[in-house]
């Protein structure tokens, strides 16, 4: 018997929202049939219009809020609705942290089948604005010059932007200056449809502690007319610039950076500090975007690792060696592995920079390198993983289960793949002791977690 769908397209109905989706929409159920409505909050009663009806779920549009959530706030950012970079500004920060905690708990139960895992309240920021140390904005053209900002939601129309409330002010300043200077020297914007024009993206990186600035101009072709003058004016306009990079991306792609990088001025890297460790960061390397919370995250990982100085540690997906170098100060030996060669070059430079000599880094896939290490007799007492959103490769998880490190510390930017991988480790003889979510991305739906897993 097929269940009939209780609503029809274009119906106006009253609903009460009970949950948020992982992308921040409100969820209401009509006779068990879920409707997803943007901008609605749990606990709210509202009139909605049904705009799409699928077999198992539908979508609605918020028409009128009849009873407001006590956590609803006015959104401070004037471009919040058009931009889509943030999804939760209409929810108070306290409400966001509670929602993220619930999301982690729900996903661990639903996907990981982990009942009763201890999930701590989310560690949030005391000042949750202006936190991002990296901006990458698409460039377009309008009469009168270049614009740069963001793609309007669900389109590739670029909206010009002067300020982003989750960016560090310095990055806004860089984008404004580059826009103005490149307009002055007649640089054209890249046109996606015609695959013509020059400047595709402006990227800015800011060392929060050192105040050093990197500017990256991503262009379609290697030539950049008036290069010297553009560079000179950027250096004069923005205090702290230490590195100006041109990145050439000639492909028809949404991927921002291309393979070719040239230093136009200054250094190849900028430096920043997390705690007492200094890092060199190049244009293509991954570096956590919220430096204040990165410290919180790494301290948590370090505290779970409970190192005494005797341990062999493996740091999988190590990037520029950030976690590895933190751990190395308390371990006997740390092995880091990462797929991006430039990141490993940075990692080696970072080890040297901090005079840390008990680390060894390798370029490659964690799921290939770590099994090889294991064959060579390298066995970790503590294994840290910090994979991208898709989680750990199964081959890596199987090697962990064979290698049997006493502890696994799992740093995750996606609770769904964390839950999936925890289930595999649990079935392989491990126990999830506790999970500490950390809010690295206030006002967005993202949530980072550190999980402590022990051999049973
Ligand atoms: N631990 C680092 C980086 C975490 S981001 C930090 O905190 O800064 C995840 C990293 O995994 C990225 O640097 C990415 O390049 C790398 N990566 C992605 N797939 C990989 C794989 N299969 N093997 C090793 N590293 C990988």
PDB file of N, CA and C and ligand atoms in Angstrom, residues 274 279 284-289 294 297-298 315-324 337-341 343 362-370 384-393 396 411 413 440 448, ligand 1:
ATOM      1  N   UNK A 274      50.004  29.377  16.224  1.00  0.00           N
ATOM      2  CA  UNK A 274      48.901  28.831  17.021  1.00  0.00           C
ATOM      3  C   UNK A 274      49.540  28.402  18.331  1.00  0.00           C
ATOM      4  N   UNK A 279      53.862  28.720  12.108  1.00  0.00           N
ATOM      5  CA  UNK A 279      53.577  28.007  10.870  1.00  0.00           C
ATOM      6  C   UNK A 279      53.819  28.861   9.642  1.00  0.00           C
ATOM      7  N   UNK A 284      48.538  27.367  -1.492  1.00  0.00           N
ATOM      8  CA  UNK A 284      47.743  26.183  -1.798  1.00  0.00           C
ATOM      9  C   UNK A 284      47.520  25.254  -0.611  1.00  0.00           C
ATOM     10  N   UNK A 285      48.149  25.542   0.521  1.00  0.00           N
ATOM     11  CA  UNK A 285      48.026  24.622   1.649  1.00  0.00           C
ATOM     12  C   UNK A 285      46.749  24.864   2.434  1.00  0.00           C
ATOM     13  N   UNK A 286      46.234  23.768   2.999  1.00  0.00           N
ATOM     14  CA  UNK A 286      45.106  23.891   3.907  1.00  0.00           C
ATOM     15  C   UNK A 286      45.609  24.448   5.239  1.00  0.00           C
ATOM     16  N   UNK A 287      44.915  25.455   5.746  1.00  0.00           N
ATOM     17  CA  UNK A 287      45.214  25.963   7.080  1.00  0.00           C
ATOM     18  C   UNK A 287      43.867  26.310   7.697  1.00  0.00           C
ATOM     19  N   UNK A 288      43.649  25.881   8.931  1.00  0.00           N
ATOM     20  CA  UNK A 288      42.349  26.118   9.569  1.00  0.00           C
ATOM     21  C   UNK A 288      41.971  27.592   9.477  1.00  0.00           C
ATOM     22  N   UNK A 289      40.683  27.872   9.193  1.00  0.00           N
ATOM     23  CA  UNK A 289      40.303  29.265   8.925  1.00  0.00           C
ATOM     24  C   UNK A 289      39.895  30.049  10.173  1.00  0.00           C
ATOM     25  N   UNK A 294      40.870  27.040  16.471  1.00  0.00           N
ATOM     26  CA  UNK A 294      41.830  25.988  16.140  1.00  0.00           C
ATOM     27  C   UNK A 294      42.635  25.609  17.381  1.00  0.00           C
ATOM     28  N   UNK A 297      40.485  23.483  19.482  1.00  0.00           N
ATOM     29  CA  UNK A 297      40.370  22.152  18.877  1.00  0.00           C
ATOM     30  C   UNK A 297      41.621  21.309  19.128  1.00  0.00           C
ATOM     31  N   UNK A 298      42.794  21.900  18.867  1.00  0.00           N
ATOM     32  CA  UNK A 298      44.040  21.155  19.020  1.00  0.00           C
ATOM     33  C   UNK A 298      44.321  20.840  20.489  1.00  0.00           C
ATOM     34  N   UNK A 315      49.909  10.981  12.671  1.00  0.00           N
ATOM     35  CA  UNK A 315      48.929  12.035  12.390  1.00  0.00           C
ATOM     36  C   UNK A 315      48.539  11.906  10.911  1.00  0.00           C
ATOM     37  N   UNK A 316      47.356  11.356  10.671  1.00  0.00           N
ATOM     38  CA  UNK A 316      46.913  11.130   9.295  1.00  0.00           C
ATOM     39  C   UNK A 316      46.142  12.345   8.803  1.00  0.00           C
ATOM     40  N   UNK A 317      46.345  12.716   7.542  1.00  0.00           N
ATOM     41  CA  UNK A 317      45.752  13.917   6.943  1.00  0.00           C
ATOM     42  C   UNK A 317      46.319  15.149   7.664  1.00  0.00           C
ATOM     43  N   UNK A 318      47.640  15.241   7.693  1.00  0.00           N
ATOM     44  CA  UNK A 318      48.281  16.197   8.609  1.00  0.00           C
ATOM     45  C   UNK A 318      48.384  17.613   8.060  1.00  0.00           C
ATOM     46  N   UNK A 319      48.046  17.849   6.769  1.00  0.00           N
ATOM     47  CA  UNK A 319      48.141  19.206   6.233  1.00  0.00           C
ATOM     48  C   UNK A 319      49.558  19.744   6.375  1.00  0.00           C
ATOM     49  N   UNK A 320      49.695  20.952   6.877  1.00  0.00           N
ATOM     50  CA  UNK A 320      51.024  21.557   7.024  1.00  0.00           C
ATOM     51  C   UNK A 320      51.666  21.181   8.366  1.00  0.00           C
ATOM     52  N   UNK A 321      51.158  20.104   8.955  1.00  0.00           N
ATOM     53  CA  UNK A 321      51.784  19.572  10.166  1.00  0.00           C
ATOM     54  C   UNK A 321      51.336  20.229  11.457  1.00  0.00           C
ATOM     55  N   UNK A 322      50.225  20.925  11.396  1.00  0.00           N
ATOM     56  CA  UNK A 322      49.780  21.667  12.579  1.00  0.00           C
ATOM     57  C   UNK A 322      49.600  20.766  13.800  1.00  0.00           C
ATOM     58  N   UNK A 323      48.766  19.749  13.656  1.00  0.00           N
ATOM     59  CA  UNK A 323      48.513  18.885  14.819  1.00  0.00           C
ATOM     60  C   UNK A 323      49.782  18.100  15.165  1.00  0.00           C
ATOM     61  N   UNK A 324      50.494  17.648  14.138  1.00  0.00           N
ATOM     62  CA  UNK A 324      51.730  16.859  14.377  1.00  0.00           C
ATOM     63  C   UNK A 324      52.698  17.618  15.277  1.00  0.00           C
ATOM     64  N   UNK A 337      51.236  12.226   7.630  1.00  0.00           N
ATOM     65  CA  UNK A 337      51.053  11.920   6.206  1.00  0.00           C
ATOM     66  C   UNK A 337      49.944  12.782   5.625  1.00  0.00           C
ATOM     67  N   UNK A 338      50.171  13.221   4.391  1.00  0.00           N
ATOM     68  CA  UNK A 338      49.282  14.185   3.744  1.00  0.00           C
ATOM     69  C   UNK A 338      49.448  14.064   2.229  1.00  0.00           C
ATOM     70  N   UNK A 339      48.364  14.316   1.489  1.00  0.00           N
ATOM     71  CA  UNK A 339      48.366  14.069   0.051  1.00  0.00           C
ATOM     72  C   UNK A 339      48.918  15.231  -0.780  1.00  0.00           C
ATOM     73  N   UNK A 340      48.852  16.466  -0.263  1.00  0.00           N
ATOM     74  CA  UNK A 340      49.301  17.629  -1.048  1.00  0.00           C
ATOM     75  C   UNK A 340      50.799  17.876  -0.806  1.00  0.00           C
ATOM     76  N   UNK A 341      51.627  17.744  -1.861  1.00  0.00           N
ATOM     77  CA  UNK A 341      53.078  17.892  -1.678  1.00  0.00           C
ATOM     78  C   UNK A 341      53.478  19.250  -1.087  1.00  0.00           C
ATOM     79  N   UNK A 343      51.890  21.060   0.962  1.00  0.00           N
ATOM     80  CA  UNK A 343      51.587  21.075   2.396  1.00  0.00           C
ATOM     81  C   UNK A 343      52.698  20.366   3.170  1.00  0.00           C
ATOM     82  N   UNK A 362      55.414  12.434   5.357  1.00  0.00           N
ATOM     83  CA  UNK A 362      55.421  11.745   4.065  1.00  0.00           C
ATOM     84  C   UNK A 362      54.276  12.248   3.195  1.00  0.00           C
ATOM     85  N   UNK A 363      54.556  12.339   1.890  1.00  0.00           N
ATOM     86  CA  UNK A 363      53.503  12.707   0.933  1.00  0.00           C
ATOM     87  C   UNK A 363      52.825  11.438   0.452  1.00  0.00           C
ATOM     88  N   UNK A 364      51.508  11.436   0.430  1.00  0.00           N
ATOM     89  CA  UNK A 364      50.799  10.283  -0.120  1.00  0.00           C
ATOM     90  C   UNK A 364      49.425  10.153   0.490  1.00  0.00           C
ATOM     91  N   UNK A 365      48.716   9.123   0.042  1.00  0.00           N
ATOM     92  CA  UNK A 365      47.386   8.864   0.601  1.00  0.00           C
ATOM     93  C   UNK A 365      47.554   8.141   1.928  1.00  0.00           C
ATOM     94  N   UNK A 366      46.853   8.626   2.934  1.00  0.00           N
ATOM     95  CA  UNK A 366      46.950   8.013   4.259  1.00  0.00           C
ATOM     96  C   UNK A 366      46.664   6.511   4.184  1.00  0.00           C
ATOM     97  N   UNK A 367      45.691   6.150   3.333  1.00  0.00           N
ATOM     98  CA  UNK A 367      45.273   4.746   3.259  1.00  0.00           C
ATOM     99  C   UNK A 367      46.304   3.863   2.551  1.00  0.00           C
ATOM    100  N   UNK A 368      47.306   4.481   1.915  1.00  0.00           N
ATOM    101  CA  UNK A 368      48.382   3.709   1.281  1.00  0.00           C
ATOM    102  C   UNK A 368      49.645   3.776   2.143  1.00  0.00           C
ATOM    103  N   UNK A 369      49.966   4.973   2.608  1.00  0.00           N
ATOM    104  CA  UNK A 369      51.219   5.170   3.353  1.00  0.00           C
ATOM    105  C   UNK A 369      51.191   4.466   4.711  1.00  0.00           C
ATOM    106  N   UNK A 370      50.088   4.581   5.423  1.00  0.00           N
ATOM    107  CA  UNK A 370      50.043   4.013   6.784  1.00  0.00           C
ATOM    108  C   UNK A 370      50.116   2.466   6.761  1.00  0.00           C
ATOM    109  N   UNK A 384      46.094   9.838  15.275  1.00  0.00           N
ATOM    110  CA  UNK A 384      45.181  10.965  15.099  1.00  0.00           C
ATOM    111  C   UNK A 384      44.766  11.006  13.636  1.00  0.00           C
ATOM    112  N   UNK A 385      43.490  11.172  13.367  1.00  0.00           N
ATOM    113  CA  UNK A 385      43.036  11.387  11.989  1.00  0.00           C
ATOM    114  C   UNK A 385      42.259  12.698  11.923  1.00  0.00           C
ATOM    115  N   UNK A 386      42.431  13.409  10.824  1.00  0.00           N
ATOM    116  CA  UNK A 386      41.697  14.667  10.607  1.00  0.00           C
ATOM    117  C   UNK A 386      41.344  14.750   9.114  1.00  0.00           C
ATOM    118  N   UNK A 387      40.450  13.851   8.676  1.00  0.00           N
ATOM    119  CA  UNK A 387      40.195  13.729   7.232  1.00  0.00           C
ATOM    120  C   UNK A 387      39.307  14.846   6.699  1.00  0.00           C
ATOM    121  N   UNK A 388      39.254  15.002   5.361  1.00  0.00           N
ATOM    122  CA  UNK A 388      38.292  15.929   4.770  1.00  0.00           C
ATOM    123  C   UNK A 388      36.853  15.414   4.958  1.00  0.00           C
ATOM    124  N   UNK A 389      35.884  16.129   4.405  1.00  0.00           N
ATOM    125  CA  UNK A 389      34.474  15.844   4.705  1.00  0.00           C
ATOM    126  C   UNK A 389      34.049  14.400   4.431  1.00  0.00           C
ATOM    127  N   UNK A 390      34.693  13.770   3.450  1.00  0.00           N
ATOM    128  CA  UNK A 390      34.245  12.411   3.128  1.00  0.00           C
ATOM    129  C   UNK A 390      34.704  11.364   4.143  1.00  0.00           C
ATOM    130  N   UNK A 391      35.472  11.772   5.130  1.00  0.00           N
ATOM    131  CA  UNK A 391      35.861  10.845   6.194  1.00  0.00           C
ATOM    132  C   UNK A 391      37.057   9.992   5.821  1.00  0.00           C
ATOM    133  N   UNK A 392      37.311   8.959   6.634  1.00  0.00           N
ATOM    134  CA  UNK A 392      38.491   8.105   6.410  1.00  0.00           C
ATOM    135  C   UNK A 392      38.189   7.052   5.365  1.00  0.00           C
ATOM    136  N   UNK A 393      39.217   6.727   4.593  1.00  0.00           N
ATOM    137  CA  UNK A 393      39.109   5.641   3.643  1.00  0.00           C
ATOM    138  C   UNK A 393      39.015   4.319   4.417  1.00  0.00           C
ATOM    139  N   UNK A 396      42.198   2.569   5.435  1.00  0.00           N
ATOM    140  CA  UNK A 396      42.872   3.136   6.608  1.00  0.00           C
ATOM    141  C   UNK A 396      42.237   2.598   7.892  1.00  0.00           C
ATOM    142  N   UNK A 411      39.525  13.837  14.594  1.00  0.00           N
ATOM    143  CA  UNK A 411      39.095  15.219  14.403  1.00  0.00           C
ATOM    144  C   UNK A 411      38.268  15.236  13.118  1.00  0.00           C
ATOM    145  N   UNK A 413      35.279  17.157  10.463  1.00  0.00           N
ATOM    146  CA  UNK A 413      34.496  18.331  10.074  1.00  0.00           C
ATOM    147  C   UNK A 413      33.132  17.920   9.534  1.00  0.00           C
ATOM    148  N   UNK A 440      33.849  25.868  14.982  1.00  0.00           N
ATOM    149  CA  UNK A 440      34.877  26.530  14.172  1.00  0.00           C
ATOM    150  C   UNK A 440      34.251  27.514  13.193  1.00  0.00           C
ATOM    151  N   UNK A 448      32.542  21.052  13.938  1.00  0.00           N
ATOM    152  CA  UNK A 448      33.747  20.230  14.025  1.00  0.00           C
ATOM    153  C   UNK A 448      33.653  19.413  15.315  1.00  0.00           C
TER     154      UNK A 448
HETATM  155  N1  LIG B   1      45.244  18.279  10.197  1.00  0.00           N
HETATM  156  C1  LIG B   1      45.399  19.415   9.327  1.00  0.00           C
HETATM  157  C2  LIG B   1      44.635  19.299   8.000  1.00  0.00           C
HETATM  158  C3  LIG B   1      43.237  18.779   8.036  1.00  0.00           C
HETATM  159  S1  LIG B   1      42.302  19.003   6.554  1.00  0.00           S
HETATM  160  C4  LIG B   1      45.022  20.685  10.051  1.00  0.00           C
HETATM  161  O1  LIG B   1      44.377  20.653  11.086  1.00  0.00           O
HETATM  162  O2  LIG B   1      45.392  21.757   9.582  1.00  0.00           O
HETATM  163  C5  LIG B   1      42.418  17.482   5.728  1.00  0.00           C
HETATM  164  C6  LIG B   1      43.703  17.284   4.979  1.00  0.00           C
HETATM  165  O3  LIG B   1      43.658  16.001   4.381  1.00  0.00           O
HETATM  166  C7  LIG B   1      43.953  18.259   3.835  1.00  0.00           C
HETATM  167  O4  LIG B   1      45.209  18.848   4.024  1.00  0.00           O
HETATM  168  C8  LIG B   1      43.935  17.379   2.574  1.00  0.00           C
HETATM  169  O5  LIG B   1      44.850  17.792   1.587  1.00  0.00           O
HETATM  170  C9  LIG B   1      44.328  16.025   3.127  1.00  0.00           C
HETATM  171  N2  LIG B   1      43.910  14.812   2.403  1.00  0.00           N
HETATM  172  C10 LIG B   1      42.799  14.604   1.674  1.00  0.00           C
HETATM  173  N3  LIG B   1      42.719  13.330   1.271  1.00  0.00           N
HETATM  174  C11 LIG B   1      43.816  12.686   1.754  1.00  0.00           C
HETATM  175  C12 LIG B   1      44.287  11.327   1.705  1.00  0.00           C
HETATM  176  N4  LIG B   1      43.612  10.377   1.063  1.00  0.00           N
HETATM  177  N5  LIG B   1      45.426  11.031   2.342  1.00  0.00           N
HETATM  178  C13 LIG B   1      46.124  11.986   3.022  1.00  0.00           C
HETATM  179  N6  LIG B   1      45.719  13.279   3.104  1.00  0.00           N
HETATM  180  C14 LIG B   1      44.579  13.620   2.488  1.00  0.00           C
END
